[in-house]
Short mmCIF file of C-alpha atoms and ligand atoms in Angstrom, two decimals:
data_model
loop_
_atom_site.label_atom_id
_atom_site.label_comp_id
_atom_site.label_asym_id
_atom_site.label_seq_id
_atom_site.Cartn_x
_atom_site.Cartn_y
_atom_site.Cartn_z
CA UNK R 1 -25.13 0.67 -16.57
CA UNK R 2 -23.88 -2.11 -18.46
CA UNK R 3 -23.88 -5.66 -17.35
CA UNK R 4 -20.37 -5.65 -17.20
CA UNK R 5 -20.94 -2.72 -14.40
CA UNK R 6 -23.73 -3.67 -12.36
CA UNK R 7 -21.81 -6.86 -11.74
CA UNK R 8 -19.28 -5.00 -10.49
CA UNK R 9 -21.12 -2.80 -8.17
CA UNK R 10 -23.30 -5.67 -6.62
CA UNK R 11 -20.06 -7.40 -5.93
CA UNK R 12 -18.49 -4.38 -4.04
CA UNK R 13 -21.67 -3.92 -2.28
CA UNK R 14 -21.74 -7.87 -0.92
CA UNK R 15 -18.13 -7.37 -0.31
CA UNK R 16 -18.83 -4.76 1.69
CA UNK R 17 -21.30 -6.02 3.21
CA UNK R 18 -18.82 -8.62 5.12
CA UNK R 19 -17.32 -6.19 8.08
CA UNK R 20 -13.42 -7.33 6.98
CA UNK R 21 -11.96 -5.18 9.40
CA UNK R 22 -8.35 -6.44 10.03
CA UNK R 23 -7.83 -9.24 10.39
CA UNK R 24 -11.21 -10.00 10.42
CA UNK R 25 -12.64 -11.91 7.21
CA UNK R 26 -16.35 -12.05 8.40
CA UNK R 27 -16.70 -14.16 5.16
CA UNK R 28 -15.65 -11.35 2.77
CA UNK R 29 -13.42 -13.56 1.00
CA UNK R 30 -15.86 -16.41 0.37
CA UNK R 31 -18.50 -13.90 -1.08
CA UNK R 32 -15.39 -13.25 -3.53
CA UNK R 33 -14.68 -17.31 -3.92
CA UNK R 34 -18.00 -17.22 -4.97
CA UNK R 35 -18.30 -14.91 -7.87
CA UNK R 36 -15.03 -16.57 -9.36
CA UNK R 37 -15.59 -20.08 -9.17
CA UNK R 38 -18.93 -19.02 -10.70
CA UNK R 39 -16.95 -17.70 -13.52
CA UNK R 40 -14.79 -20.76 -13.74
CA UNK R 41 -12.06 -20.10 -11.57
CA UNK R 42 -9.81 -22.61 -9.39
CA UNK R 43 -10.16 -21.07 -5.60
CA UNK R 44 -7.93 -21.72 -2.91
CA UNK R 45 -8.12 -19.94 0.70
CA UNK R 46 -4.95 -20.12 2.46
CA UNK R 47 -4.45 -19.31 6.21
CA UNK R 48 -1.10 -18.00 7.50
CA UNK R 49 -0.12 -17.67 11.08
CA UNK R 50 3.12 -15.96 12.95
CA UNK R 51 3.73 -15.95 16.44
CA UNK R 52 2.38 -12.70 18.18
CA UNK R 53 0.00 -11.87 14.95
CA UNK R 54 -3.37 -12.89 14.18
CA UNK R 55 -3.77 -15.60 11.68
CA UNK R 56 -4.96 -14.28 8.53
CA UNK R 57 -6.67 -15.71 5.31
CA UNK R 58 -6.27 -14.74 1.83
CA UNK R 59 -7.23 -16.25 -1.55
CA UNK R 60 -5.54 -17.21 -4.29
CA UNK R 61 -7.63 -17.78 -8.14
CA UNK R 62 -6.41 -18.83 -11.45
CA UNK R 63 -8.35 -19.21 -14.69
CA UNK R 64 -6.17 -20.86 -17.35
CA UNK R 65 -2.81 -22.46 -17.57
CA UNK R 66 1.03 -21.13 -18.41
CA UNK R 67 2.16 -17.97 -19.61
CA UNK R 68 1.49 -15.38 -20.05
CA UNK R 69 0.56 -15.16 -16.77
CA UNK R 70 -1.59 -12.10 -15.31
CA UNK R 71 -2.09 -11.27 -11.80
CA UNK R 72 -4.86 -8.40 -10.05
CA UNK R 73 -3.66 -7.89 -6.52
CA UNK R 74 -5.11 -6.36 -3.35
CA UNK R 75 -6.64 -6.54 0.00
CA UNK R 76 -10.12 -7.29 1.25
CA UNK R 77 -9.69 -6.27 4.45
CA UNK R 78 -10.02 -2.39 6.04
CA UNK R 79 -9.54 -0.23 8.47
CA UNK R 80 -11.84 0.40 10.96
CA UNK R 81 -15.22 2.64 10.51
CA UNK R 82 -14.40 5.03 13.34
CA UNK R 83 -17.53 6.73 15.16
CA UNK R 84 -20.21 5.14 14.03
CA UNK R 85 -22.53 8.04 14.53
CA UNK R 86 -20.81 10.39 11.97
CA UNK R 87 -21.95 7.85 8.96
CA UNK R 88 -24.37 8.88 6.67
CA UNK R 89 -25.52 5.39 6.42
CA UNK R 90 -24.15 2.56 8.19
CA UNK R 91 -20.65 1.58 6.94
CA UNK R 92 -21.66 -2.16 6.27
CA UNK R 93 -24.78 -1.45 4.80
CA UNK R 94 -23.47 -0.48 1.52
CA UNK R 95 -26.77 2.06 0.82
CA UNK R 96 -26.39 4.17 -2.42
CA UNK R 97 -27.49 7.86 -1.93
CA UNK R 98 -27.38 10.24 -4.98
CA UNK R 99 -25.56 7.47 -7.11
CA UNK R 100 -22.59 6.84 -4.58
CA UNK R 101 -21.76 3.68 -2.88
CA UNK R 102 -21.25 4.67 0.96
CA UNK R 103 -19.23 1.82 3.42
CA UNK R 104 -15.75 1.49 4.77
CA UNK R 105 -13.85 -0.67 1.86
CA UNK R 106 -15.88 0.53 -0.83
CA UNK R 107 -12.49 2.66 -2.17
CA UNK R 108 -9.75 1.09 -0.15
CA UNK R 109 -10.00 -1.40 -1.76
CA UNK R 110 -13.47 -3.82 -2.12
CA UNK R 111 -14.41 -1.66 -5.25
CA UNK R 112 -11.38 -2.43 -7.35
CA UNK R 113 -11.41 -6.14 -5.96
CA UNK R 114 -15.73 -6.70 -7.37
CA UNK R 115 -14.14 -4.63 -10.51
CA UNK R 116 -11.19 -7.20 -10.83
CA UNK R 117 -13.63 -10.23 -10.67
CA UNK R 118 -16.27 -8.84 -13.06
CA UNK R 119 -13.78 -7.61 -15.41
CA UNK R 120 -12.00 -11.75 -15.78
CA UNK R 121 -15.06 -13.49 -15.41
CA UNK R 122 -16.61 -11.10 -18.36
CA UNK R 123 -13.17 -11.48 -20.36
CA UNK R 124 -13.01 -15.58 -19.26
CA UNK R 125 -16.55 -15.58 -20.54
CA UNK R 126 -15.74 -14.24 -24.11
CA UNK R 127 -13.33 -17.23 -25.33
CA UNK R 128 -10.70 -19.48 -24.38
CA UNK R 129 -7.05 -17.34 -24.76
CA UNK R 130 -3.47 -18.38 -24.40
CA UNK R 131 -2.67 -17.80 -20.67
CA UNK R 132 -3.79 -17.26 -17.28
CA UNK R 133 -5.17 -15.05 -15.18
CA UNK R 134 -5.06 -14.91 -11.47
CA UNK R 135 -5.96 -12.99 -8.28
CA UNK R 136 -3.87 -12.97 -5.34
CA UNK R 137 -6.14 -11.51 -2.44
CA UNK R 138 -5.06 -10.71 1.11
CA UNK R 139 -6.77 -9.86 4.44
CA UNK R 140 -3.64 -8.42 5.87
CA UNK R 141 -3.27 -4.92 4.37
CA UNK R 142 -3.74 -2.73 6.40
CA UNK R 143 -2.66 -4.61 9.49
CA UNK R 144 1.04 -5.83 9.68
CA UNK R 145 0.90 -7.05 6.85
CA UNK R 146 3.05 -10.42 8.23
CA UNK R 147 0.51 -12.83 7.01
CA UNK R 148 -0.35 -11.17 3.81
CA UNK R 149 0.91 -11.09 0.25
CA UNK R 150 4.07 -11.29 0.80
CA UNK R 151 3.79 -15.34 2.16
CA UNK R 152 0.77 -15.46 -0.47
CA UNK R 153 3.65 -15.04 -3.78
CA UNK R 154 5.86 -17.41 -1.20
CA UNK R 155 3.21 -19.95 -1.81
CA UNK R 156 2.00 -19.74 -4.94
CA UNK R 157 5.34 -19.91 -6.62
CA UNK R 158 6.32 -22.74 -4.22
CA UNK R 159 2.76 -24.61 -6.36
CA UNK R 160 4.51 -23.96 -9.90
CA UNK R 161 3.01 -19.95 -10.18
CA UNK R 162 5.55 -17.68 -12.37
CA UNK R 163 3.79 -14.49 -12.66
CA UNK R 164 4.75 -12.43 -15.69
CA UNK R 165 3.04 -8.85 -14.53
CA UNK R 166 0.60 -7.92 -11.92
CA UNK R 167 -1.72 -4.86 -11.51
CA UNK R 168 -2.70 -3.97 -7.69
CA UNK R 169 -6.28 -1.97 -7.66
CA UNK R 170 -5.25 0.62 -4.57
CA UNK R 171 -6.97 3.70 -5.11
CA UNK R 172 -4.28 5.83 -7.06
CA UNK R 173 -6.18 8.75 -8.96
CA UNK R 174 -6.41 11.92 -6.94
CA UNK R 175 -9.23 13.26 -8.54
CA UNK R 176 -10.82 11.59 -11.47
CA UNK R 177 -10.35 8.06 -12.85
CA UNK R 178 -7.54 7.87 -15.17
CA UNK R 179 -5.59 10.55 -13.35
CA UNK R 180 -2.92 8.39 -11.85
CA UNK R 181 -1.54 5.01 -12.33
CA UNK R 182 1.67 4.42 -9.94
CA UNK R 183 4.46 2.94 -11.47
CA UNK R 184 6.76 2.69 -7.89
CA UNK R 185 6.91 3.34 -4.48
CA UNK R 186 9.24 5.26 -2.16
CA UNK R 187 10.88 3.23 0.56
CA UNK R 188 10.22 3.70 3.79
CA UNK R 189 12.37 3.82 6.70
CA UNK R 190 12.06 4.05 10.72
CA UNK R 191 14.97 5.15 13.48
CA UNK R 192 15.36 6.68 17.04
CA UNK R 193 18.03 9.13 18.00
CA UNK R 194 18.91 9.06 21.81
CA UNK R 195 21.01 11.37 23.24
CA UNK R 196 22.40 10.16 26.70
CA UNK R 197 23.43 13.10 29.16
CA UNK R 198 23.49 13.42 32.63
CA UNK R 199 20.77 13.60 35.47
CA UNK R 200 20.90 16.59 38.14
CA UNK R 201 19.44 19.44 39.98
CA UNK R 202 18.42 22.25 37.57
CA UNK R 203 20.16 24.51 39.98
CA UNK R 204 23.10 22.63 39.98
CA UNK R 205 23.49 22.85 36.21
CA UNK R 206 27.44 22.09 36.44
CA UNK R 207 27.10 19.07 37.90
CA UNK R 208 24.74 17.29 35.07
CA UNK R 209 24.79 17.51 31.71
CA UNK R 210 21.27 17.98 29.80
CA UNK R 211 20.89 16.19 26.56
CA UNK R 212 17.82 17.93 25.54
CA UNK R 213 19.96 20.92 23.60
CA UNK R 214 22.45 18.30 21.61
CA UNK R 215 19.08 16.51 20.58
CA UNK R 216 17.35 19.32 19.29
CA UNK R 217 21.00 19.91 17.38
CA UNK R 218 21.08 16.59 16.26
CA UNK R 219 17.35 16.18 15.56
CA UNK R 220 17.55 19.38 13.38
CA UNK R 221 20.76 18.08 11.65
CA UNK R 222 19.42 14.94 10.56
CA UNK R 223 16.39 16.57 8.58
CA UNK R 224 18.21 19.63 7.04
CA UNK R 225 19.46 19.99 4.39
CA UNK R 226 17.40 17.94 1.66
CA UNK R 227 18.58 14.64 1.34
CA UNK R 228 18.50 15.01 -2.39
CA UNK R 229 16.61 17.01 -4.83
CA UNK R 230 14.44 14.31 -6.41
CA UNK R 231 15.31 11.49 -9.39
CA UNK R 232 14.06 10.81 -12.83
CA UNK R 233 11.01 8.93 -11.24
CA UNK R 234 10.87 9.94 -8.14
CA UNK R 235 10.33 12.94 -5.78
CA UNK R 236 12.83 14.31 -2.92
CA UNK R 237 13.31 11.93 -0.18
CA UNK R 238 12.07 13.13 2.65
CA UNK R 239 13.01 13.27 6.69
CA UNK R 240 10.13 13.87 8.98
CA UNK R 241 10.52 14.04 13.15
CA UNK R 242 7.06 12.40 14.08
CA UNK R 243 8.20 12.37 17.80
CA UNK R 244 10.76 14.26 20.39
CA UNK R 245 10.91 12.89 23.80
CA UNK R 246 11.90 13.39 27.27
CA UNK R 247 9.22 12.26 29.52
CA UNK R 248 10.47 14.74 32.17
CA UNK R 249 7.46 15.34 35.15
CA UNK R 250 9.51 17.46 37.34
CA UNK R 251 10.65 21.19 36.89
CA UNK R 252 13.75 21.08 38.95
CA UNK R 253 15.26 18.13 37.31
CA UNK R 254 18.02 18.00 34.41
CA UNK R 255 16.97 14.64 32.61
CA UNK R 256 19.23 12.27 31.92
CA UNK R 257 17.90 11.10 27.83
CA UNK R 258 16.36 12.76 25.17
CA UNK R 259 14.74 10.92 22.05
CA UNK R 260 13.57 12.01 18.89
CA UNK R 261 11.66 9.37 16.69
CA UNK R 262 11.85 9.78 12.64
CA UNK R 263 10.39 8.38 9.56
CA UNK R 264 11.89 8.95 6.56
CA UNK R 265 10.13 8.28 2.68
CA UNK R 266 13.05 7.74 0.15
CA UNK R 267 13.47 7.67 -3.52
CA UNK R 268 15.67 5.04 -5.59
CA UNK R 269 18.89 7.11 -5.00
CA UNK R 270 18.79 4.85 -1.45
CA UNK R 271 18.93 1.74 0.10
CA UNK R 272 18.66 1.46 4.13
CA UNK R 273 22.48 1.40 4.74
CA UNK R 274 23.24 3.67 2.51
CA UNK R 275 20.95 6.38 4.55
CA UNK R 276 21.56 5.14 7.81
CA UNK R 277 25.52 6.14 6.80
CA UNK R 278 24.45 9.47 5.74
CA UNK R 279 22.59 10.23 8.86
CA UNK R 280 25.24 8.99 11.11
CA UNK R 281 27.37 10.98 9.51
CA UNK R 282 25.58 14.21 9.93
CA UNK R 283 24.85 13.43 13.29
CA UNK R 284 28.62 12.99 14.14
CA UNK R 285 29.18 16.52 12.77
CA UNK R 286 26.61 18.30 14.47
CA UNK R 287 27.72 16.25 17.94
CA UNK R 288 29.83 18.13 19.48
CA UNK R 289 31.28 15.43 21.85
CA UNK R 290 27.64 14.59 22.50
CA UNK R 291 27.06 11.11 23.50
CA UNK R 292 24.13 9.71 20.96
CA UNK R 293 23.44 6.95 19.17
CA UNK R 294 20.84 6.29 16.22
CA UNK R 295 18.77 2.84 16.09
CA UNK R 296 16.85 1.85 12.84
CA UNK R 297 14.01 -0.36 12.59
CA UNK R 298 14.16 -3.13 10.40
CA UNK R 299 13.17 -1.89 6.86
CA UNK R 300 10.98 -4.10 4.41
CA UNK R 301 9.92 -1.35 1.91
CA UNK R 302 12.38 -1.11 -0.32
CA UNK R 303 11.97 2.38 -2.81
CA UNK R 304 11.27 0.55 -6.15
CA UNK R 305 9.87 1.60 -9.93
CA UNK R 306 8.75 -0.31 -13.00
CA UNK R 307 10.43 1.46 -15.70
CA UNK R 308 7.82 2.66 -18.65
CA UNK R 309 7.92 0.10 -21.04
CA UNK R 310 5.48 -2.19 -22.72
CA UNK R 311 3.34 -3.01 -20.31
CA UNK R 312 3.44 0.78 -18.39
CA UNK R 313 2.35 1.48 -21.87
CA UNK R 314 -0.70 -1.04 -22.49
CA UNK R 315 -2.38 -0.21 -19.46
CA UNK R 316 -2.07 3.46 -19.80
CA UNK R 317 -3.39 3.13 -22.78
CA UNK R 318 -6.18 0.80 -21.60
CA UNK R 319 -7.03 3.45 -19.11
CA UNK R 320 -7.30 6.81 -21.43
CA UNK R 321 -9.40 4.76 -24.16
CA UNK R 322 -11.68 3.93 -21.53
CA UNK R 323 -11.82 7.14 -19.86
CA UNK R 324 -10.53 9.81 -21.91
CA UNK R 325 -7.71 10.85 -19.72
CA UNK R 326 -4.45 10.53 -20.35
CA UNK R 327 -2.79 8.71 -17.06
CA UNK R 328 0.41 10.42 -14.84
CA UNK R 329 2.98 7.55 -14.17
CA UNK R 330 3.85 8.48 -10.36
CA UNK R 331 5.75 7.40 -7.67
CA UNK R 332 3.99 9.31 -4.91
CA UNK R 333 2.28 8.21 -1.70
CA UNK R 334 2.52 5.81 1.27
CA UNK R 335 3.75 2.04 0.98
CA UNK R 336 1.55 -0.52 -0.45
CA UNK R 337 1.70 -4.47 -1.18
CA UNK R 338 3.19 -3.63 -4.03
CA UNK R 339 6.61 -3.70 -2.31
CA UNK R 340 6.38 -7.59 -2.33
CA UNK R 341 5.35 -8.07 -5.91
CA UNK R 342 8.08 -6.30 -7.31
CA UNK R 343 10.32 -9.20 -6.19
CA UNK R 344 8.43 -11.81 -8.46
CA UNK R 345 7.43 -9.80 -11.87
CA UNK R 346 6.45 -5.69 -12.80
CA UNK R 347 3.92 -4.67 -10.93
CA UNK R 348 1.75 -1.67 -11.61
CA UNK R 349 -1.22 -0.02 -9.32
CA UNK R 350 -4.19 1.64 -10.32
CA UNK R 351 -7.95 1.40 -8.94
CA UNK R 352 -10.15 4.31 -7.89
CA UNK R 353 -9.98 7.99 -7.01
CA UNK R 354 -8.40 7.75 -3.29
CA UNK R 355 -10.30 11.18 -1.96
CA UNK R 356 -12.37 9.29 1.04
CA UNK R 357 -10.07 6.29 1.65
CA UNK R 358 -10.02 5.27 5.61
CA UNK R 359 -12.03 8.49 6.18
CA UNK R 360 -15.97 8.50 7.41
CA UNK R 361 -18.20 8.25 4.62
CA UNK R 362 -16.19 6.42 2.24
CA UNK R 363 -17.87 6.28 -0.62
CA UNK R 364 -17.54 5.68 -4.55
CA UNK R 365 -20.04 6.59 -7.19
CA UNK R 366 -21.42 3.63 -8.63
CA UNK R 367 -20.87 4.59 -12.13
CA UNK R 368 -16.74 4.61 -11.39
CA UNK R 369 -16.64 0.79 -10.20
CA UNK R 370 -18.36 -0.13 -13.44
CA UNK R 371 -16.10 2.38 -15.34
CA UNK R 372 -13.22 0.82 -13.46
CA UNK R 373 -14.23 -2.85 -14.22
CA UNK R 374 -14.25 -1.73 -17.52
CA UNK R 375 -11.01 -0.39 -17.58
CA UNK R 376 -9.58 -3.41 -16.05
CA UNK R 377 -11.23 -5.61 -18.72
CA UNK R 378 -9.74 -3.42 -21.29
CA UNK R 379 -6.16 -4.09 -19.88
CA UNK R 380 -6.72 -7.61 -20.43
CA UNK R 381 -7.97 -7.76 -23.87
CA UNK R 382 -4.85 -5.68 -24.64
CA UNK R 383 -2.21 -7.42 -22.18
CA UNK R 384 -3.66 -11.06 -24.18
CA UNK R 385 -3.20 -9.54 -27.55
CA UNK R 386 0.22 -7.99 -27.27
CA UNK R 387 1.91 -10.53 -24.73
CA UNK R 388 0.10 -13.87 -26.40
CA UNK R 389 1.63 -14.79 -29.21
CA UNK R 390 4.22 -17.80 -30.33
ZN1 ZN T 1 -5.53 -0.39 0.39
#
């Protein structure tokens, strides 16, 4: 392995090392201060609190002054191991077996975060260059993400930071590095439908009026047909009922409410209003003088794409010279941080292959966080070149 690797893999191993399960630091980000004020980098740990939410810490690093202006984003926190006894090793022991990394974190997401650090510090090593580079690292991920990234751009642009693109190391490839780089995100979107009837004796049916059959109308209304058949970047959006419920205990008893819970995933043809129209709507038709009413959650991921351009371009060409696989631009999958860079500069995603994330025996072959340092230093000698001149 090259040096360039095997400081990427002992980082990820320390990292994981530090149990970071939300919130939870357990000193994971210090291990990471560490490494990059070794390397030359100005550190700053920032705590953020809310009312009714842990406090959280996250970290903040720039090498360099002015533009251009590069950002690595991502999480060192995790989600929790599960039953300890199904391990192969334990998960914050980091223990390689047959050439693989094994610990919660080491994919989602402590990997890419030891392959961002190796990759500057190696490029920061090389010679000065016109720009900066920074890392903007939360602890709130996978938690409610209230203390997170989203105050940690909040702050750093109230210091003077103008960030001119940003690359977030989630694990996007499905298979092998260099499958997948993801260029957006779908929204996301919550709401309850409650249909109101009237309580009674089931033998009695004339004097009460059940709401469970108008629910299971209306339910079934709202997620047929398609909402649309897919856009230029994106797939269909897509209506799922996670939840119908009555919470009836007796036999002989007409309830009086029935409630169906759905999430929906949508594409760039929406915005939250303009769905929450289009499901009142089609919940009105398929009323039938039922009395119901439909409640959204308030919605902070936004569906949102960087267009291929320039820098789309750079770093999927950064990633097939390094690994000989030419890179799928997608917009598939869950929500991720990246819904909060968008609002400051382009943000792209791309780390390792996502097969064991939050599962037991997480694990990533060694090899692949060197290969993925590797790739990330590649993106910077490129984004440097190309976006550095004048
Ligand atoms: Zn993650």
């Amino acid at each position: 392995m090259t040096d360039l690797g095997q400081d990427a893999v002992d980082l990820c191993r320390a990292l994981v090392r530090r149990p970071s399960v939300t919130p939870q630091d357990a000193g994971a980000q210090e291990a990471l201060a560490a490494r990059l004020r070794q390397a030359g980098f100005s550190v700053e740990s920032v705590t953020f609190s809310a009312p009714g939410t842990p406090d959280v810490v996250n970290l903040f690093a720039r090498f360099g002054e002015g533009a251009p202006h590069f950002a690595f984003a991502g999480h060192t926190d995790v989600v929790p191991p599960g039953d300890l006894a199904r391990w192969r090793s334990d998960p914050f022991a980091a223990e390689i077996d047959g050439g693989e990394i094994i610990g919660r974190g080491v994919v989602d997401m402590k990997g890419a975060i030891a392959a961002f650090a190796a990759a500057a510090a190696s490029f920061c090593a090389r010679g000065p260059f016109k720009g900066s580079i920074s890392l903007l690292i939360t602890g709130d991920e996978e938690g409610p993400a209230i203390n997170g990234t989203e105050k940690l751009l909040a702050w750093a642009a109230e210091r003077g930071a103008r960030f001119d693109h940003c690359l977030v190391g989630e694990p996007t490839n499905p298979d092998a590095l260099g499958d997948m780089i993801k260029i957006g995100r779908r929204g996301s979107l919550n709401g309850t439908l409650t249909v109101t009837g009237r309580q009674g004796h089931v033998a009695y049916p004339q004097r009460a009026d059940n709401p469970i059959p108008a629910a299971m109308r209306l339910a079934q209304a709202l997620a047929a047909p398609p909402l649309d058949a897919g856009t230029a970047l994106f797939d269909p959006s897509n209506l799922e009922i996670v939840s119908f419920d009555v919470g009836n205990p007796a036999f002989n008893v007409i309830p009086a409410q029935a409630r169906a819970r759905f999430n929906i995933r949508f594409n760039d043809h929406w915005t939250p209003q303009s769905l929450a129209a289009e499901l009142q709507t089609r919940a009105a038709r398929a009323a039938q003088g039922a009395d119901f009413a439909l409640a959204f959650e308030p919605c902070n991921a936004l569906a949102f794409v960087t267009e291929p351009d320039a820098f789309v371009g750079l770093v999927a060409g950064a990633v097939e010279r390094t690994t000989g696989r030419r890179p799928k631009l997608s917009t598939s999958g869950g929500t991720s941080d990246a819904r909060f860079i968008r609002a400051y500069c382009p943000v792209l995603e791309f780390g390792l292959v996502g097969q064991t994330m939050h599962m037991v025996d997480e694990r990533a072959p060694a090899a692949e966080i060197g290969a993925l340092a590797a790739i990330y230093e590649a993106v910077l000698d490129d984004y440097f070149r190309v976006f550095a001149h004048g």
